Tab-separated table of C-alpha atoms and ligand atoms in Angstrom:
chain	number	residue	atom	x	y	z
A	45	UNK	CA	4.612	8.174	-22.727
A	46	UNK	CA	5.598	11.825	-22.256
A	47	UNK	CA	4.332	14.477	-19.891
A	48	UNK	CA	0.660	15.398	-19.483
A	49	UNK	CA	-1.001	18.586	-18.284
A	50	UNK	CA	-3.409	17.303	-15.608
A	51	UNK	CA	-4.749	20.708	-14.529
A	52	UNK	CA	-3.971	24.191	-15.789
A	53	UNK	CA	-0.165	24.556	-15.503
A	54	UNK	CA	0.211	21.378	-13.458
A	55	UNK	CA	2.015	18.674	-15.392
A	56	UNK	CA	2.489	14.978	-14.722
A	57	UNK	CA	6.171	14.347	-15.491
A	58	UNK	CA	6.429	10.821	-14.119
A	59	UNK	CA	7.270	7.515	-15.743
A	60	UNK	CA	5.607	4.131	-16.131
A	61	UNK	CA	7.535	1.060	-14.961
A	62	UNK	CA	5.873	-1.716	-16.933
A	63	UNK	CA	8.345	-4.341	-15.788
A	64	UNK	CA	8.417	-3.985	-12.005
A	65	UNK	CA	7.358	-7.265	-10.407
A	66	UNK	CA	8.562	-6.971	-6.811
A	67	UNK	CA	8.455	-4.068	-4.380
A	68	UNK	CA	10.362	-5.231	-1.284
A	69	UNK	CA	8.465	-8.505	-1.016
A	70	UNK	CA	5.158	-7.248	-2.444
A	71	UNK	CA	4.553	-9.077	-5.699
A	72	UNK	CA	3.167	-6.878	-8.441
A	73	UNK	CA	2.324	-9.944	-10.575
A	74	UNK	CA	1.595	-8.585	-14.046
A	75	UNK	CA	0.767	-5.012	-13.098
A	76	UNK	CA	3.996	-2.944	-12.788
A	77	UNK	CA	3.722	0.572	-11.367
A	78	UNK	CA	4.263	4.261	-12.065
A	79	UNK	CA	6.429	6.841	-10.343
A	80	UNK	CA	4.517	10.095	-10.496
A	81	UNK	CA	6.168	13.492	-10.283
A	82	UNK	CA	4.529	16.857	-10.857
A	83	UNK	CA	5.722	20.155	-12.269
A	84	UNK	CA	3.860	23.366	-11.496
A	85	UNK	CA	4.537	26.141	-13.977
A	86	UNK	CA	4.032	29.361	-12.098
A	87	UNK	CA	6.077	32.429	-11.167
A	88	UNK	CA	8.065	30.143	-8.904
A	89	UNK	CA	8.361	26.963	-10.940
A	90	UNK	CA	8.061	23.972	-8.617
A	91	UNK	CA	8.902	20.316	-9.109
A	92	UNK	CA	7.236	17.873	-6.734
A	93	UNK	CA	9.174	14.600	-6.387
A	94	UNK	CA	11.360	12.792	-8.915
A	95	UNK	CA	11.413	9.137	-9.979
A	96	UNK	CA	13.578	6.052	-9.514
A	97	UNK	CA	17.074	6.581	-10.936
A	98	UNK	CA	16.833	3.994	-13.747
A	99	UNK	CA	14.241	6.259	-15.412
A	100	UNK	CA	16.322	9.427	-15.146
A	101	UNK	CA	16.451	10.059	-18.912
A	102	UNK	CA	12.718	9.933	-19.723
A	103	UNK	CA	11.939	11.842	-16.534
A	104	UNK	CA	14.387	14.664	-17.299
A	105	UNK	CA	13.133	14.704	-20.908
A	106	UNK	CA	9.570	15.190	-19.628
A	107	UNK	CA	10.666	18.163	-17.541
A	108	UNK	CA	12.784	19.640	-20.352
A	109	UNK	CA	9.920	19.480	-22.818
A	110	UNK	CA	7.958	21.797	-20.544
A	111	UNK	CA	10.626	24.092	-19.178
A	112	UNK	CA	14.365	24.628	-18.898
A	113	UNK	CA	15.178	22.845	-15.573
A	114	UNK	CA	17.298	25.889	-14.612
A	115	UNK	CA	14.012	27.755	-14.182
A	116	UNK	CA	12.882	25.409	-11.398
A	117	UNK	CA	12.959	27.486	-8.242
A	118	UNK	CA	11.512	25.085	-5.698
A	119	UNK	CA	11.781	21.356	-5.242
A	120	UNK	CA	9.301	19.584	-2.994
A	121	UNK	CA	10.507	16.249	-1.681
A	122	UNK	CA	7.456	14.535	-0.281
A	123	UNK	CA	9.359	11.319	0.420
A	124	UNK	CA	13.008	10.272	0.243
A	125	UNK	CA	12.572	6.578	-0.586
A	126	UNK	CA	14.618	6.092	-3.787
A	127	UNK	CA	11.585	5.363	-5.981
A	128	UNK	CA	10.797	9.081	-5.595
A	129	UNK	CA	14.123	10.758	-4.885
A	130	UNK	CA	16.238	8.697	-7.272
A	131	UNK	CA	16.947	11.667	-9.590
A	132	UNK	CA	17.241	14.294	-6.878
A	133	UNK	CA	20.998	14.783	-7.094
A	134	UNK	CA	20.813	15.445	-10.846
A	135	UNK	CA	17.828	17.766	-10.439
A	136	UNK	CA	19.511	19.788	-7.713
A	137	UNK	CA	22.588	20.137	-9.929
A	138	UNK	CA	20.526	21.143	-12.958
A	139	UNK	CA	18.071	23.472	-11.264
A	140	UNK	CA	20.121	24.872	-8.392
A	141	UNK	CA	16.819	25.438	-6.566
A	142	UNK	CA	16.339	28.248	-4.109
A	143	UNK	CA	14.546	25.948	-1.680
A	144	UNK	CA	13.946	22.252	-1.141
A	145	UNK	CA	10.765	21.812	0.861
A	146	UNK	CA	10.619	18.679	2.998
A	147	UNK	CA	9.542	17.397	6.399
A	148	UNK	CA	11.957	17.334	9.319
A	149	UNK	CA	12.547	13.615	8.773
A	150	UNK	CA	12.809	14.253	5.035
A	151	UNK	CA	15.799	16.500	5.615
A	152	UNK	CA	17.368	13.886	7.875
A	153	UNK	CA	16.845	11.143	5.268
A	154	UNK	CA	18.149	13.305	2.412
A	155	UNK	CA	21.350	13.929	4.333
A	156	UNK	CA	21.523	10.207	5.174
A	157	UNK	CA	20.950	9.086	1.586
A	158	UNK	CA	22.767	11.809	-0.378
A	159	UNK	CA	25.224	13.231	2.166
A	160	UNK	CA	24.554	16.835	1.184
A	161	UNK	CA	24.398	19.118	4.204
A	162	UNK	CA	24.671	22.142	1.922
A	163	UNK	CA	21.367	21.828	0.044
A	164	UNK	CA	18.855	24.648	0.692
A	165	UNK	CA	16.475	22.629	2.865
A	166	UNK	CA	13.311	24.329	4.027
A	167	UNK	CA	11.631	22.171	6.646
A	168	UNK	CA	7.843	22.493	6.649
A	169	UNK	CA	5.081	21.141	8.825
A	170	UNK	CA	1.343	20.615	8.500
A	171	UNK	CA	-0.458	23.812	7.561
A	172	UNK	CA	2.594	25.684	6.258
A	173	UNK	CA	1.848	27.426	3.007
A	174	UNK	CA	3.935	28.603	0.044
A	175	UNK	CA	2.734	30.991	-2.622
A	176	UNK	CA	4.046	29.985	-6.030
A	177	UNK	CA	2.433	32.877	-7.927
A	178	UNK	CA	-1.069	32.100	-9.109
A	179	UNK	CA	-1.080	28.873	-7.121
A	180	UNK	CA	-0.583	28.150	-3.449
A	181	UNK	CA	0.507	24.900	-1.881
A	182	UNK	CA	-0.123	23.817	1.683
A	183	UNK	CA	1.764	20.968	3.281
A	184	UNK	CA	0.520	18.059	5.345
A	185	UNK	CA	2.778	15.672	7.215
A	186	UNK	CA	1.872	12.024	6.627
A	187	UNK	CA	4.272	10.159	8.915
A	188	UNK	CA	4.596	6.417	8.191
A	189	UNK	CA	2.523	6.590	5.039
A	190	UNK	CA	4.886	5.024	4.238
A	191	UNK	CA	8.093	6.157	5.957
A	192	UNK	CA	8.498	8.645	8.801
A	193	UNK	CA	9.290	11.446	6.333
A	194	UNK	CA	6.238	11.265	4.050
A	195	UNK	CA	4.239	14.400	3.483
A	196	UNK	CA	1.792	15.651	0.888
A	197	UNK	CA	0.904	18.995	-0.608
A	198	UNK	CA	-2.428	20.508	-1.443
A	199	UNK	CA	-2.728	22.888	-4.387
A	200	UNK	CA	-5.435	25.164	-3.058
A	201	UNK	CA	-6.628	26.725	-6.295
A	202	UNK	CA	-7.001	23.326	-8.018
A	203	UNK	CA	-8.260	21.445	-4.942
A	204	UNK	CA	-5.640	18.812	-5.709
A	205	UNK	CA	-3.889	16.741	-3.040
A	206	UNK	CA	-0.527	15.388	-4.171
A	207	UNK	CA	-0.269	12.621	-1.643
A	208	UNK	CA	3.030	10.755	-2.100
A	209	UNK	CA	2.656	7.028	-1.277
A	210	UNK	CA	-0.752	7.420	0.393
A	211	UNK	CA	-3.646	6.430	-1.889
A	212	UNK	CA	-1.178	4.814	-4.307
A	213	UNK	CA	-1.636	1.610	-6.238
A	214	UNK	CA	0.718	-0.410	-8.367
A	215	UNK	CA	-0.717	-0.253	-11.825
A	216	UNK	CA	1.194	0.465	-15.030
A	217	UNK	CA	-1.138	1.946	-17.634
A	218	UNK	CA	-1.070	4.278	-20.609
A	219	UNK	CA	-3.977	6.086	-18.979
A	220	UNK	CA	-3.331	8.717	-16.350
A	221	UNK	CA	-6.795	9.158	-14.821
A	222	UNK	CA	-9.089	6.921	-12.797
A	223	UNK	CA	-12.039	7.342	-15.154
A	224	UNK	CA	-9.987	5.965	-18.038
A	225	UNK	CA	-9.415	2.543	-16.441
A	226	UNK	CA	-11.690	-0.177	-15.095
A	227	UNK	CA	-12.922	0.862	-11.647
A	228	UNK	CA	-13.076	-2.606	-10.105
A	229	UNK	CA	-9.520	-3.393	-11.242
A	230	UNK	CA	-8.359	-0.050	-9.913
A	231	UNK	CA	-9.888	-0.584	-6.475
A	232	UNK	CA	-8.531	-4.141	-6.431
A	233	UNK	CA	-5.013	-2.700	-6.807
A	234	UNK	CA	-5.744	0.099	-4.338
A	235	UNK	CA	-6.817	-2.498	-1.749
A	236	UNK	CA	-3.803	-4.725	-2.351
A	237	UNK	CA	-1.460	-1.735	-1.988
A	238	UNK	CA	-3.184	-0.746	1.264
A	239	UNK	CA	-2.928	-4.304	2.603
A	240	UNK	CA	0.749	-4.685	1.727
A	241	UNK	CA	2.100	-1.182	2.378
A	242	UNK	CA	-0.236	0.937	4.489
A	243	UNK	CA	-2.108	-1.476	6.784
A	244	UNK	CA	0.313	-1.447	9.760
A	245	UNK	CA	0.007	2.324	9.874
A	246	UNK	CA	-3.786	2.437	9.983
A	247	UNK	CA	-3.913	4.789	13.027
A	248	UNK	CA	-1.774	7.264	11.047
A	249	UNK	CA	-4.211	7.012	8.115
A	250	UNK	CA	-7.082	7.969	10.394
A	251	UNK	CA	-5.077	10.902	11.788
A	252	UNK	CA	-4.278	12.150	8.265
A	253	UNK	CA	-7.922	11.814	7.180
A	254	UNK	CA	-8.971	13.827	10.232
A	255	UNK	CA	-6.343	16.440	9.503
A	256	UNK	CA	-7.588	16.785	5.908
A	257	UNK	CA	-11.044	17.388	7.345
A	258	UNK	CA	-9.754	19.893	9.900
A	259	UNK	CA	-7.931	21.804	7.183
A	260	UNK	CA	-11.257	22.122	5.354
A	261	UNK	CA	-9.708	20.874	2.128
A	262	UNK	CA	-12.086	19.936	-0.654
A	263	UNK	CA	-10.411	17.339	-2.827
A	264	UNK	CA	-11.340	17.277	-6.488
A	265	UNK	CA	-8.144	15.529	-7.524
A	266	UNK	CA	-6.064	13.053	-5.593
A	267	UNK	CA	-2.649	12.512	-7.098
A	268	UNK	CA	-0.593	9.767	-5.473
A	269	UNK	CA	2.980	8.951	-6.479
A	270	UNK	CA	1.984	5.489	-7.799
A	271	UNK	CA	-0.799	4.727	-10.240
A	272	UNK	CA	-3.421	6.910	-11.850
A	273	UNK	CA	-4.751	10.260	-10.683
A	274	UNK	CA	-8.197	10.251	-9.127
A	275	UNK	CA	-10.558	12.876	-10.452
A	276	UNK	CA	-13.821	10.896	-10.439
A	277	UNK	CA	-13.345	8.551	-7.490
A	278	UNK	CA	-11.320	10.706	-5.063
A	279	UNK	CA	-14.038	10.640	-2.398
A	280	UNK	CA	-14.525	6.867	-2.858
A	281	UNK	CA	-10.797	6.416	-2.236
A	282	UNK	CA	-10.882	8.507	0.939
A	283	UNK	CA	-13.862	6.493	2.180
A	284	UNK	CA	-12.170	3.174	1.351
A	285	UNK	CA	-9.067	4.267	3.297
A	286	UNK	CA	-11.265	5.155	6.275
A	287	UNK	CA	-12.940	1.718	6.171
A	288	UNK	CA	-9.713	-0.221	5.800
A	289	UNK	CA	-7.851	1.812	8.415
A	290	UNK	CA	-10.768	1.308	10.819
A	291	UNK	CA	-10.346	-2.458	10.335
A	292	UNK	CA	-13.846	-2.862	8.915
A	293	UNK	CA	-14.174	-6.375	7.530
A	294	UNK	CA	-16.747	-8.273	5.497
A	295	UNK	CA	-18.347	-11.607	6.419
A	296	UNK	CA	-15.883	-13.706	4.472
A	297	UNK	CA	-12.881	-15.926	5.131
A	298	UNK	CA	-9.450	-16.608	3.711
A	299	UNK	CA	-8.030	-20.136	3.900
A	300	UNK	CA	-4.308	-20.220	3.095
A	301	UNK	CA	-2.334	-23.424	3.398
A	302	UNK	CA	0.528	-25.543	2.175
A	303	UNK	CA	0.420	-29.296	2.021
A	304	UNK	CA	3.017	-32.025	1.733
A	305	UNK	CA	1.035	-35.036	0.467
A	306	UNK	CA	-2.475	-33.603	0.096
A	307	UNK	CA	-3.977	-34.230	3.555
A	308	UNK	CA	-3.888	-30.565	4.583
A	309	UNK	CA	-5.422	-29.669	1.217
A	310	UNK	CA	-8.333	-32.045	1.933
A	311	UNK	CA	-8.790	-30.361	5.296
A	312	UNK	CA	-8.810	-26.892	3.661
A	313	UNK	CA	-11.516	-27.966	1.243
A	314	UNK	CA	-13.617	-29.471	4.040
A	315	UNK	CA	-13.335	-26.280	6.113
A	316	UNK	CA	-14.444	-24.273	3.082
A	317	UNK	CA	-17.471	-26.581	2.711
A	318	UNK	CA	-18.407	-25.887	6.344
A	319	UNK	CA	-18.147	-22.144	5.822
A	320	UNK	CA	-20.309	-22.431	2.694
A	321	UNK	CA	-22.962	-24.283	4.721
A	322	UNK	CA	-23.139	-21.192	6.930
A	323	UNK	CA	-23.418	-18.965	3.864
A	324	UNK	CA	-19.912	-17.567	4.223
A	325	UNK	CA	-17.816	-16.973	1.138
A	326	UNK	CA	-14.222	-18.153	1.419
A	327	UNK	CA	-11.176	-18.014	-0.769
A	328	UNK	CA	-8.819	-20.972	-0.668
A	329	UNK	CA	-5.260	-19.865	-1.385
A	330	UNK	CA	-2.749	-22.707	-1.847
A	331	UNK	CA	0.588	-21.129	-1.074
A	332	UNK	CA	2.462	-23.057	-3.773
A	333	UNK	CA	0.568	-20.930	-6.278
A	334	UNK	CA	-0.312	-17.777	-4.311
A	335	UNK	CA	2.233	-15.171	-3.247
A	336	UNK	CA	2.126	-13.955	0.363
A	337	UNK	CA	1.192	-10.446	-0.825
A	338	UNK	CA	-1.800	-11.821	-2.762
A	339	UNK	CA	-2.953	-13.494	0.447
A	340	UNK	CA	-2.659	-10.170	2.288
A	341	UNK	CA	-4.770	-8.501	-0.382
A	342	UNK	CA	-7.536	-10.991	0.417
A	343	UNK	CA	-7.037	-10.738	4.186
A	344	UNK	CA	-7.727	-6.981	4.100
A	345	UNK	CA	-11.502	-7.330	4.107
A	346	UNK	CA	-11.803	-10.881	5.448
A	347	UNK	CA	-13.245	-11.369	8.928
A	348	UNK	CA	-11.546	-14.748	9.405
A	349	UNK	CA	-8.055	-15.945	8.574
A	350	UNK	CA	-7.675	-19.732	8.542
A	351	UNK	CA	-4.174	-21.078	8.068
A	352	UNK	CA	-3.075	-24.659	7.478
A	353	UNK	CA	0.202	-26.527	7.246
A	354	UNK	CA	1.510	-30.029	7.420
A	355	UNK	CA	4.165	-30.453	10.096
A	356	UNK	CA	7.645	-30.433	8.625
A	357	UNK	CA	10.855	-30.721	10.667
A	358	UNK	CA	8.913	-30.055	13.882
A	359	UNK	CA	7.312	-26.885	12.579
A	360	UNK	CA	5.252	-25.465	9.760
A	361	UNK	CA	6.128	-25.692	6.084
A	362	UNK	CA	8.426	-22.898	4.841
A	363	UNK	CA	5.772	-21.202	2.682
A	364	UNK	CA	3.429	-20.985	5.661
A	365	UNK	CA	6.207	-19.639	7.901
A	366	UNK	CA	6.971	-17.034	5.231
A	367	UNK	CA	3.319	-15.981	5.021
A	368	UNK	CA	2.916	-15.651	8.776
A	369	UNK	CA	6.165	-13.721	9.173
A	370	UNK	CA	5.031	-11.318	6.445
A	371	UNK	CA	1.535	-11.063	7.917
A	372	UNK	CA	2.824	-10.398	11.441
A	373	UNK	CA	4.682	-7.352	10.096
A	374	UNK	CA	1.495	-6.022	8.504
A	375	UNK	CA	-0.556	-6.561	11.699
A	376	UNK	CA	-4.057	-7.422	10.421
A	377	UNK	CA	-5.489	-7.510	13.945
A	378	UNK	CA	-9.128	-7.710	14.956
A	379	UNK	CA	-10.011	-10.793	12.939
A	380	UNK	CA	-11.044	-14.324	13.787
A	381	UNK	CA	-8.504	-17.081	13.241
A	382	UNK	CA	-8.238	-20.853	13.004
A	383	UNK	CA	-5.417	-23.311	12.362
A	384	UNK	CA	-5.354	-26.769	10.841
A	385	UNK	CA	-2.963	-29.321	9.410
A	386	UNK	CA	-1.851	-32.899	9.133
A	387	UNK	CA	1.218	-34.476	10.683
A	388	UNK	CA	3.160	-37.720	10.673
A	389	UNK	CA	4.566	-38.024	14.190
A	390	UNK	CA	5.243	-34.784	16.086
A	391	UNK	CA	2.563	-32.275	14.870
A	392	UNK	CA	3.792	-28.851	16.037
A	393	UNK	CA	2.637	-26.847	12.990
A	394	UNK	CA	-0.943	-26.223	14.105
A	395	UNK	CA	0.138	-25.048	17.559
A	396	UNK	CA	2.708	-22.693	16.023
A	397	UNK	CA	0.192	-21.266	13.531
A	398	UNK	CA	-2.323	-20.605	16.313
A	399	UNK	CA	0.346	-18.905	18.354
A	400	UNK	CA	1.244	-16.656	15.417
A	401	UNK	CA	-2.425	-15.719	14.885
A	402	UNK	CA	-2.742	-14.874	18.579
A	403	UNK	CA	0.400	-12.781	18.376
A	404	UNK	CA	-1.420	-10.787	15.673
A	405	UNK	CA	-4.251	-10.298	18.181
A	406	UNK	CA	-6.674	-12.509	16.278
A	407	UNK	CA	-9.241	-14.489	18.230
A	408	UNK	CA	-8.508	-18.149	17.478
A	409	UNK	CA	-11.886	-19.899	17.219
A	410	UNK	CA	-10.480	-23.419	17.139
A	411	UNK	CA	-7.725	-25.633	15.755
A	412	UNK	CA	-7.665	-29.118	14.299
A	413	UNK	CA	-4.847	-31.488	13.463
A	414	UNK	CA	-4.997	-34.883	11.831
A	415	UNK	CA	-2.451	-37.700	11.839
A	416	UNK	CA	-1.409	-38.890	8.380
A	417	UNK	CA	-4.482	-38.907	6.124
A	418	UNK	CA	-7.870	-37.661	7.411
A	419	UNK	CA	-10.575	-40.271	7.947
A	420	UNK	CA	-14.192	-39.607	7.006
A	421	UNK	CA	-14.862	-38.630	10.650
A	422	UNK	CA	-11.908	-36.247	10.648
A	423	UNK	CA	-13.111	-34.635	7.411
A	424	UNK	CA	-16.480	-34.145	9.136
A	425	UNK	CA	-14.650	-32.459	12.018
A	426	UNK	CA	-12.997	-30.084	9.524
A	427	UNK	CA	-16.405	-29.285	8.018
A	428	UNK	CA	-17.577	-28.608	11.532
A	429	UNK	CA	-14.645	-26.250	12.138
A	430	UNK	CA	-15.730	-24.362	9.008
A	431	UNK	CA	-19.301	-24.132	10.327
A	432	UNK	CA	-18.024	-22.957	13.711
A	433	UNK	CA	-15.913	-20.188	12.127
A	434	UNK	CA	-18.851	-19.312	9.856
A	435	UNK	CA	-21.145	-18.837	12.843
A	436	UNK	CA	-18.476	-16.785	14.629
A	437	UNK	CA	-18.104	-14.592	11.529
A	438	UNK	CA	-21.822	-13.920	11.504
A	439	UNK	CA	-21.960	-13.010	15.175
A	440	UNK	CA	-18.518	-11.407	15.336
A	441	UNK	CA	-17.980	-8.524	17.644
A	442	UNK	CA	-14.260	-8.513	16.938
A	443	UNK	CA	-12.071	-6.070	18.794
A	444	UNK	CA	-11.020	-3.662	16.026
A	445	UNK	CA	-7.801	-2.241	17.409
B	258	FEO	FE1	6.777	4.811	-3.231
B	258	FEO	FE2	7.692	4.680	0.085
B	258	FEO	O1	7.949	4.783	-1.764
């Protein structure tokens, strides 16, 4: 699709990447993504962000259909990661901008990525303001959402926050606005993006939300660099970010496991039965068919994380090791944990899983391991573990740090 005027003289000039399936280890399954960029047509024409380099032609065509790129006076680089700065070199050559607004780290990254000390960088910080003509933009630093350089800009007259990676979601659609797509699907993708990209930086999210409040900004439109633009659900998105960043969980559990000959699977199902007896909803995620990023999406609101593995070569199965390594990086602390698994002779997997959960500052309720194939009594013990976690979920006063 081509460009779209999303508010008077503010144009979406981004592109839709229908085919993207992996974003550094985060599986986008069937959803793809968008790279959003925005052009403000004012006395001082301003382009905010670019797109990944493989979409240079449609992106430049979008800009050219609105204005001769030579008329662009300001570039705003909210974030230097190549999915947003991939066409920057071409744009600087075409537009010869008077200023390139960026954060202090943005300048450092641009020099690191593009080796151009001579560009007209204008480093800005939170609260700095630039008059474009009829419109005014104010900047807000958003460090670590998702790199140290991220920032956003608020178009005062339109009450629109262009927020870079923050509030993004990987969703390729023909529609450009939140009220044109299914809300539950949209918030599903918003949550999965938060869990896989933003979660480790939750304290920064809370600082940015406070700063938005301090600035007194009213937000009618929230325009992230990935996904659709929020004009109906902007306040719901801000509230969801506050909940997730505050580590608020729901009384539910995730059971993720891998199994060699089916014993660990039987244990997973018995634990789920125990949770159900306590009225706790659980999702069983067999890792042979669930990607680690899908598991993280479910972990986001789960109060308990229960991980199982057969013992393999004196440790856990590779898919379980992969999940825990990925999860440790995303730091979903403040949850309850449990570990389970079968073994043939040495049985280290359960110990290693519990140690990983503790490293993530989860409170391990209990562990269980079974030699070879579980007996009826051992299945009952797994059910009991499920009940025990279920009761802990209901009475949880988990340390949300
Ligand atoms: Fe969408 Fe951090 O790049």
